[in-house]
GROMACS .gro file of C-alpha atoms in nm:
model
  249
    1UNK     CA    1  -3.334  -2.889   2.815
    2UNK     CA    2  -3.536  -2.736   2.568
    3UNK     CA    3  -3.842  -2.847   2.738
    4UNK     CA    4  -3.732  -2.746   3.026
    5UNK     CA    5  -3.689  -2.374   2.872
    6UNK     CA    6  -4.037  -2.375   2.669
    7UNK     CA    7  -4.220  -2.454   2.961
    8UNK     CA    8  -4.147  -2.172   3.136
    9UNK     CA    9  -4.330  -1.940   2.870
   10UNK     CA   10  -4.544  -2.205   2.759
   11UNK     CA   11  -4.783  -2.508   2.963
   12UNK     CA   12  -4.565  -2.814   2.924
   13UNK     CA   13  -4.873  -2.981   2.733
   14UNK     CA   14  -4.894  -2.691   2.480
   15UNK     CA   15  -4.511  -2.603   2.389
   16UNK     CA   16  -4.491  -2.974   2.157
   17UNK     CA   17  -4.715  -2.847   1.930
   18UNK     CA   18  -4.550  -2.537   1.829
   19UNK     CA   19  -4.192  -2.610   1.936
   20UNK     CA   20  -4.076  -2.826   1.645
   21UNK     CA   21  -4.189  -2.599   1.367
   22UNK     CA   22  -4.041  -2.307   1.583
   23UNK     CA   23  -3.690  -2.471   1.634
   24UNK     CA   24  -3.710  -2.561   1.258
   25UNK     CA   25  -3.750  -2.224   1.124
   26UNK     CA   26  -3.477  -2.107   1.369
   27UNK     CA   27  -3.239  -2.341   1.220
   28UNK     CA   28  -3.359  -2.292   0.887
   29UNK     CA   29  -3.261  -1.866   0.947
   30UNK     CA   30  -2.960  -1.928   1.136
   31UNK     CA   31  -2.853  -2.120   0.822
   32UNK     CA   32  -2.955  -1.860   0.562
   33UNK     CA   33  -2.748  -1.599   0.807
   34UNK     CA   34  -2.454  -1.794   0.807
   35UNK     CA   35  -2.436  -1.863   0.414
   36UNK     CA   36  -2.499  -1.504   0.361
   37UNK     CA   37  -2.222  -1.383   0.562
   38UNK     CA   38  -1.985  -1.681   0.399
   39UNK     CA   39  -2.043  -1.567   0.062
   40UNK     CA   40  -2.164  -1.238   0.063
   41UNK     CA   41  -2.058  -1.096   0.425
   42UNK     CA   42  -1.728  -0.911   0.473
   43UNK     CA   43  -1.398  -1.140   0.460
   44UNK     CA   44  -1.126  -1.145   0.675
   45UNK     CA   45  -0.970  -0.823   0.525
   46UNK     CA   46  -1.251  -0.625   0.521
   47UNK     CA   47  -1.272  -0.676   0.894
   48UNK     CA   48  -0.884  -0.609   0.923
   49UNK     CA   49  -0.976  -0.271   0.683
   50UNK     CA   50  -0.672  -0.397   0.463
   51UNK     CA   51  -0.947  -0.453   0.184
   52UNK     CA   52  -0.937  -0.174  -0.123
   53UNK     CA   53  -1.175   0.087   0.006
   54UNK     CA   54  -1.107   0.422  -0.123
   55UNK     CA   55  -1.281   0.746  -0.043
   56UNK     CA   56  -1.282   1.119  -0.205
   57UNK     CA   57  -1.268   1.222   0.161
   58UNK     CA   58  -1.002   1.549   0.164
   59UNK     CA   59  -1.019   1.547   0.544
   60UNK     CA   60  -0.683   1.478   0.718
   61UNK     CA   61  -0.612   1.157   0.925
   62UNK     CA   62  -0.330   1.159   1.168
   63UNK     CA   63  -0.092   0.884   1.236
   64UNK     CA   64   0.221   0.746   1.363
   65UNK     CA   65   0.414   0.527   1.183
   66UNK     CA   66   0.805   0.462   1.317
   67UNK     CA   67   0.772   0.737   1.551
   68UNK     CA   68   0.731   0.993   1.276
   69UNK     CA   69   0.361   1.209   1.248
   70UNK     CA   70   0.199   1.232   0.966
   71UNK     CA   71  -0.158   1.419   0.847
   72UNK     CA   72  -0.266   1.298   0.527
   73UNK     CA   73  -0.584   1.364   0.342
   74UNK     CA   74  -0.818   1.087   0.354
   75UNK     CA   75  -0.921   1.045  -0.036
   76UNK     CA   76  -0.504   0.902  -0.028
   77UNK     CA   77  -0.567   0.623   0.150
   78UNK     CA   78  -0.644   0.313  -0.011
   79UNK     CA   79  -0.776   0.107   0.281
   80UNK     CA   80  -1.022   0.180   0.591
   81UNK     CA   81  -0.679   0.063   0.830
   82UNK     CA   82  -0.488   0.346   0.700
   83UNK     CA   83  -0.745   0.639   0.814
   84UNK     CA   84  -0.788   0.517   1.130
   85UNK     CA   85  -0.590   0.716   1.265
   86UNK     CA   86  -0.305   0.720   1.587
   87UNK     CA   87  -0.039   0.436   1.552
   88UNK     CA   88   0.023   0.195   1.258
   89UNK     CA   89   0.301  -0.022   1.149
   90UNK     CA   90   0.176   0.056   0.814
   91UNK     CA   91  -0.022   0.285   0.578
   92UNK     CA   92  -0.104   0.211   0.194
   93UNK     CA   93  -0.154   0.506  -0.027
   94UNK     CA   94  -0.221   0.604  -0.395
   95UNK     CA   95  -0.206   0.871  -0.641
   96UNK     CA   96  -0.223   0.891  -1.007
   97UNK     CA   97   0.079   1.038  -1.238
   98UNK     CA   98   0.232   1.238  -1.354
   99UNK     CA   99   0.040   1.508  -1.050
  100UNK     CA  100   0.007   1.318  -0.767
  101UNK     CA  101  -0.415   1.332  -0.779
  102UNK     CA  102  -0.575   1.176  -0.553
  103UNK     CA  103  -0.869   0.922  -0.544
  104UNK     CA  104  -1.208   1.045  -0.721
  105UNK     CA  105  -1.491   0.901  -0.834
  106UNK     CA  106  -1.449   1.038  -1.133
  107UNK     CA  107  -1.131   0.864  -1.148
  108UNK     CA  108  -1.203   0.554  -1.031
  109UNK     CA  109  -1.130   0.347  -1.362
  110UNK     CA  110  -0.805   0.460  -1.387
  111UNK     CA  111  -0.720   0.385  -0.977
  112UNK     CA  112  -0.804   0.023  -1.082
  113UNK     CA  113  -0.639  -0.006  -1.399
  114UNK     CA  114  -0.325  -0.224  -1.328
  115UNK     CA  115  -0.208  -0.293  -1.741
  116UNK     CA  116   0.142  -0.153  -1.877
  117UNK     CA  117   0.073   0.194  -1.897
  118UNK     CA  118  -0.181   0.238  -1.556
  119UNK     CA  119  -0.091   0.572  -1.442
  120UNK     CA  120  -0.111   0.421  -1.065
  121UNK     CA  121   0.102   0.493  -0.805
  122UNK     CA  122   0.115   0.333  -0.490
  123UNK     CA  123   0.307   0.420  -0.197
  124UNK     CA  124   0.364   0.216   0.116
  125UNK     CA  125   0.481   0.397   0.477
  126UNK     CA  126   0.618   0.142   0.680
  127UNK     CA  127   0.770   0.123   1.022
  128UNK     CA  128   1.120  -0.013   1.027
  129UNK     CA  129   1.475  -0.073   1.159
  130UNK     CA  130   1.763   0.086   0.951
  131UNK     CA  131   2.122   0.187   1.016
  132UNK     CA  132   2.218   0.193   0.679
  133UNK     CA  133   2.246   0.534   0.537
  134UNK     CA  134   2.084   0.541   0.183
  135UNK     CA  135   2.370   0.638   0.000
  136UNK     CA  136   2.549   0.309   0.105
  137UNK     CA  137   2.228   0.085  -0.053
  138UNK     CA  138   2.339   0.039  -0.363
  139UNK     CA  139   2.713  -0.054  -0.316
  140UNK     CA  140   2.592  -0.292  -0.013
  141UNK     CA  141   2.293  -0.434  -0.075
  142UNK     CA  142   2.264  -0.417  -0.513
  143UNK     CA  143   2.614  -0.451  -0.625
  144UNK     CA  144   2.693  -0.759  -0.537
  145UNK     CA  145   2.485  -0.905  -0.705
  146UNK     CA  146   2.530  -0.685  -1.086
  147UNK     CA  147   2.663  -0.815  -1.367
  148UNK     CA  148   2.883  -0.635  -1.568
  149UNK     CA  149   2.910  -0.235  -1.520
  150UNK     CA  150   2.619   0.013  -1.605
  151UNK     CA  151   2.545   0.205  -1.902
  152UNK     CA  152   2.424   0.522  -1.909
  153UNK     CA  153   2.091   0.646  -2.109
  154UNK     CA  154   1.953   0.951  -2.208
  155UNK     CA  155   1.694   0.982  -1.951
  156UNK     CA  156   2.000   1.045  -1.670
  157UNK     CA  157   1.994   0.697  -1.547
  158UNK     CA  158   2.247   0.434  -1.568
  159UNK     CA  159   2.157   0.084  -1.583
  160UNK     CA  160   2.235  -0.214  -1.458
  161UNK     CA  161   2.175  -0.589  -1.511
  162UNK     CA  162   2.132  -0.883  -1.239
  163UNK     CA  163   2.281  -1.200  -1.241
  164UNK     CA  164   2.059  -1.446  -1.340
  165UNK     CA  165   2.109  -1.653  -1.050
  166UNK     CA  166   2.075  -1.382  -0.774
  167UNK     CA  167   1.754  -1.273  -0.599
  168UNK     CA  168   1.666  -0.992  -0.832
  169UNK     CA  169   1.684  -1.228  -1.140
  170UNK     CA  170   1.468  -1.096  -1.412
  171UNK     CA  171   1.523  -0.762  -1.331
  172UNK     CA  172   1.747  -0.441  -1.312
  173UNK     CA  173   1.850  -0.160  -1.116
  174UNK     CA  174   1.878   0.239  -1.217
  175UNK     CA  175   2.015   0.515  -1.020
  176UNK     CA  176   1.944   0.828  -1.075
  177UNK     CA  177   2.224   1.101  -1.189
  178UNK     CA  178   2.123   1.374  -1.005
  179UNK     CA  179   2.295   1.712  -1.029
  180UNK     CA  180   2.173   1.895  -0.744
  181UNK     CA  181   2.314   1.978  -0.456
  182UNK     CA  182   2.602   1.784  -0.314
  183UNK     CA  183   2.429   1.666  -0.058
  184UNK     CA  184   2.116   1.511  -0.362
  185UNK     CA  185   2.382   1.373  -0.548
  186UNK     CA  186   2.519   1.155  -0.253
  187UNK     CA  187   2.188   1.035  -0.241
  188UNK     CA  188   2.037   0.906  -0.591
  189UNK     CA  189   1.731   0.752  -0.609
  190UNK     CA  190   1.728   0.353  -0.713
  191UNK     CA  191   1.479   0.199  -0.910
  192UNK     CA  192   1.429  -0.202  -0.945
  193UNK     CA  193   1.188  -0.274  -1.222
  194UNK     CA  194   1.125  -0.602  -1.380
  195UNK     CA  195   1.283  -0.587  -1.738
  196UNK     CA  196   1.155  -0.545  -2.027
  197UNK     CA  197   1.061  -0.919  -2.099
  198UNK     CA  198   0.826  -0.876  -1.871
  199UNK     CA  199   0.473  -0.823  -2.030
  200UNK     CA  200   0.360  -0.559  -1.709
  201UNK     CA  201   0.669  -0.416  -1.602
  202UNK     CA  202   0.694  -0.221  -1.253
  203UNK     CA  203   0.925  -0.016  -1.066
  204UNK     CA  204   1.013   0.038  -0.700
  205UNK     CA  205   1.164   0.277  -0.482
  206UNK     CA  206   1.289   0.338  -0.151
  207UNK     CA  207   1.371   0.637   0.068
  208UNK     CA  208   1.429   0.577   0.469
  209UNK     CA  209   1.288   0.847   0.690
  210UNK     CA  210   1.559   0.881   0.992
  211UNK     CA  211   1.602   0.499   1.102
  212UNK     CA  212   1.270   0.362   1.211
  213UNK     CA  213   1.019   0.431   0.875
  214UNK     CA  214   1.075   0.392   0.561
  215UNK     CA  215   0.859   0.528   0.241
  216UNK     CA  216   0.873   0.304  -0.132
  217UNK     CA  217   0.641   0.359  -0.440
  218UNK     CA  218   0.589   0.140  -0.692
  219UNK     CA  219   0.459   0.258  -1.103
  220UNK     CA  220   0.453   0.079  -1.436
  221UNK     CA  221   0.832   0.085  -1.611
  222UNK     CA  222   0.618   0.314  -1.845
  223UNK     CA  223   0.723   0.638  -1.658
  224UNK     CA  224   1.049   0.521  -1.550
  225UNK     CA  225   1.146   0.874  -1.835
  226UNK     CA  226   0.952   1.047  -1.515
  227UNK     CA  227   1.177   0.918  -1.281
  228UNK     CA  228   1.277   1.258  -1.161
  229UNK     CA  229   0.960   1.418  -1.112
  230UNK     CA  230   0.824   1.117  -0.966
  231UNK     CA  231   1.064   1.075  -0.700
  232UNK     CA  232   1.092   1.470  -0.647
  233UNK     CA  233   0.687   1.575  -0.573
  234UNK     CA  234   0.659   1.206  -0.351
  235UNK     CA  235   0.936   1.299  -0.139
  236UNK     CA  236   0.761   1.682  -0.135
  237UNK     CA  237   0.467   1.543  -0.090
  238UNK     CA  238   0.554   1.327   0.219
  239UNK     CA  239   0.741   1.599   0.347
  240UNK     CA  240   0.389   1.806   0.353
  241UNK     CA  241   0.257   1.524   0.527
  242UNK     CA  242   0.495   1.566   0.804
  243UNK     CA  243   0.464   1.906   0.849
  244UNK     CA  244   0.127   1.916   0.848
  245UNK     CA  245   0.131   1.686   1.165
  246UNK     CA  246   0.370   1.922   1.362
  247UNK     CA  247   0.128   2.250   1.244
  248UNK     CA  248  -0.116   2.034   1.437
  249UNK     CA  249   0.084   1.974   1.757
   0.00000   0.00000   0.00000
């Protein structure tokens, strides 16, 4: 075959002389492409733009996540998927306490920094399915599993422990004691951290937005004191998000 395809360049008498060392050095960069792109070339999440790429970008990207609009500023995002733009299932975001700033070169350090006191934040938008109103969360989802009843601390959260055989073992939930508005106080915030035996501790949180997306953040058990604040300016902040979409309708 490859005869037959050298000969139509080449006289069939001439193309042995040259074809071997021709074919050989093909091989030979076919090879190096290959084992560059292996080791060196972009991985499976890099194509999928799930891979950490940040940018200082302050243009807005609009999306649809659950059937809610959002316009967020670029240098937010933590991945190429999440500035795409139109419909996702999901969007990863990140900000640094205790103001919400976002990614910077000049901040890059601390973006990476993932030890006990990290001033990270990350926040996940997800598309989901929920009928449960949040201030039914804790009594339906949490409480069975507590042991014991909760204390409360100084920093207007009361505490509670796991059982050490449930699926939140090594860990513990707070909820927040608001004292807003009625309508706050039905809703506290939760927090499930990893306890303090833990050598990195975290936190999570969850708010649903309407039934079909969902927002949680996660930050070191260091500024758990910040809970307020924290869950106050993301909730603001997503809020801006979505009403920066419908000012673009």
């Amino acid at each position: 075959m490859i005869k037959r395809l050298l000969s139509r360049a080449v006289p069939e008498h001439e193309w042995p002389i040259w074809a071997l060392p021709a074919i050989m050095l093909g091989s030979f960069v076919a090879s190096g492409f290959l084992f560059y792109l292996f080791y060196f070339g972009p991985g499976i999440r890099d194509l999928q733009g799930l891979a950490y790429a940040p940018t200082d970008d302050g243009g807005r990207v609009r999306i649809e996540i659950g059937g809610t609009l959002f316009s967020v500023p670029a240098h937010y995002t933590r991945n190429g998927r999440s500035r795409r733009g139109g419909t996702l299932d999901h969007a990863s975001l990140h900000a640094l306490l205790p103001s919400l700033t976002p990614w910077h070169d000049d901040y890059a350090d601390a973006f990476l920094d993932s030890g006990a006191a990290s001033d990270l934040l990350t926040i996940n938008i997800r598309a989901t399915t929920s009928d449960l109103p949040e201030g039914r969360i804790f009594k339906a989802i949490y409480q069975p599993y507590i042991a014991g009843s909760g204390q409360v601390g100084d920093e207007g959260l009361q505490s509670f422990n796991f059982r050490s055989n449930s699926p939140y073992a090594g860990k513990q939930i707070f909820r927040g004691l608001k004292t807003g508005s009625a309508a706050e106080r039905q809703h506290p915030p939760l927090f499930v951290c990893d306890d303090m035996s833990n050598d990195n501790p975290t936190c999570e949180s969850r708010f649903n937005l309407g039934n079909s997306a969902q927002v949680s953040y996660v930050f070191k058990r260091a500024h758990l004191s910040q809970w307020e604040a924290i869950d106050r300016d993301i909730r603001e902040m997503i809020r801006n998000f979505r009403a920066a979409a419908r000012r673009q309708n």
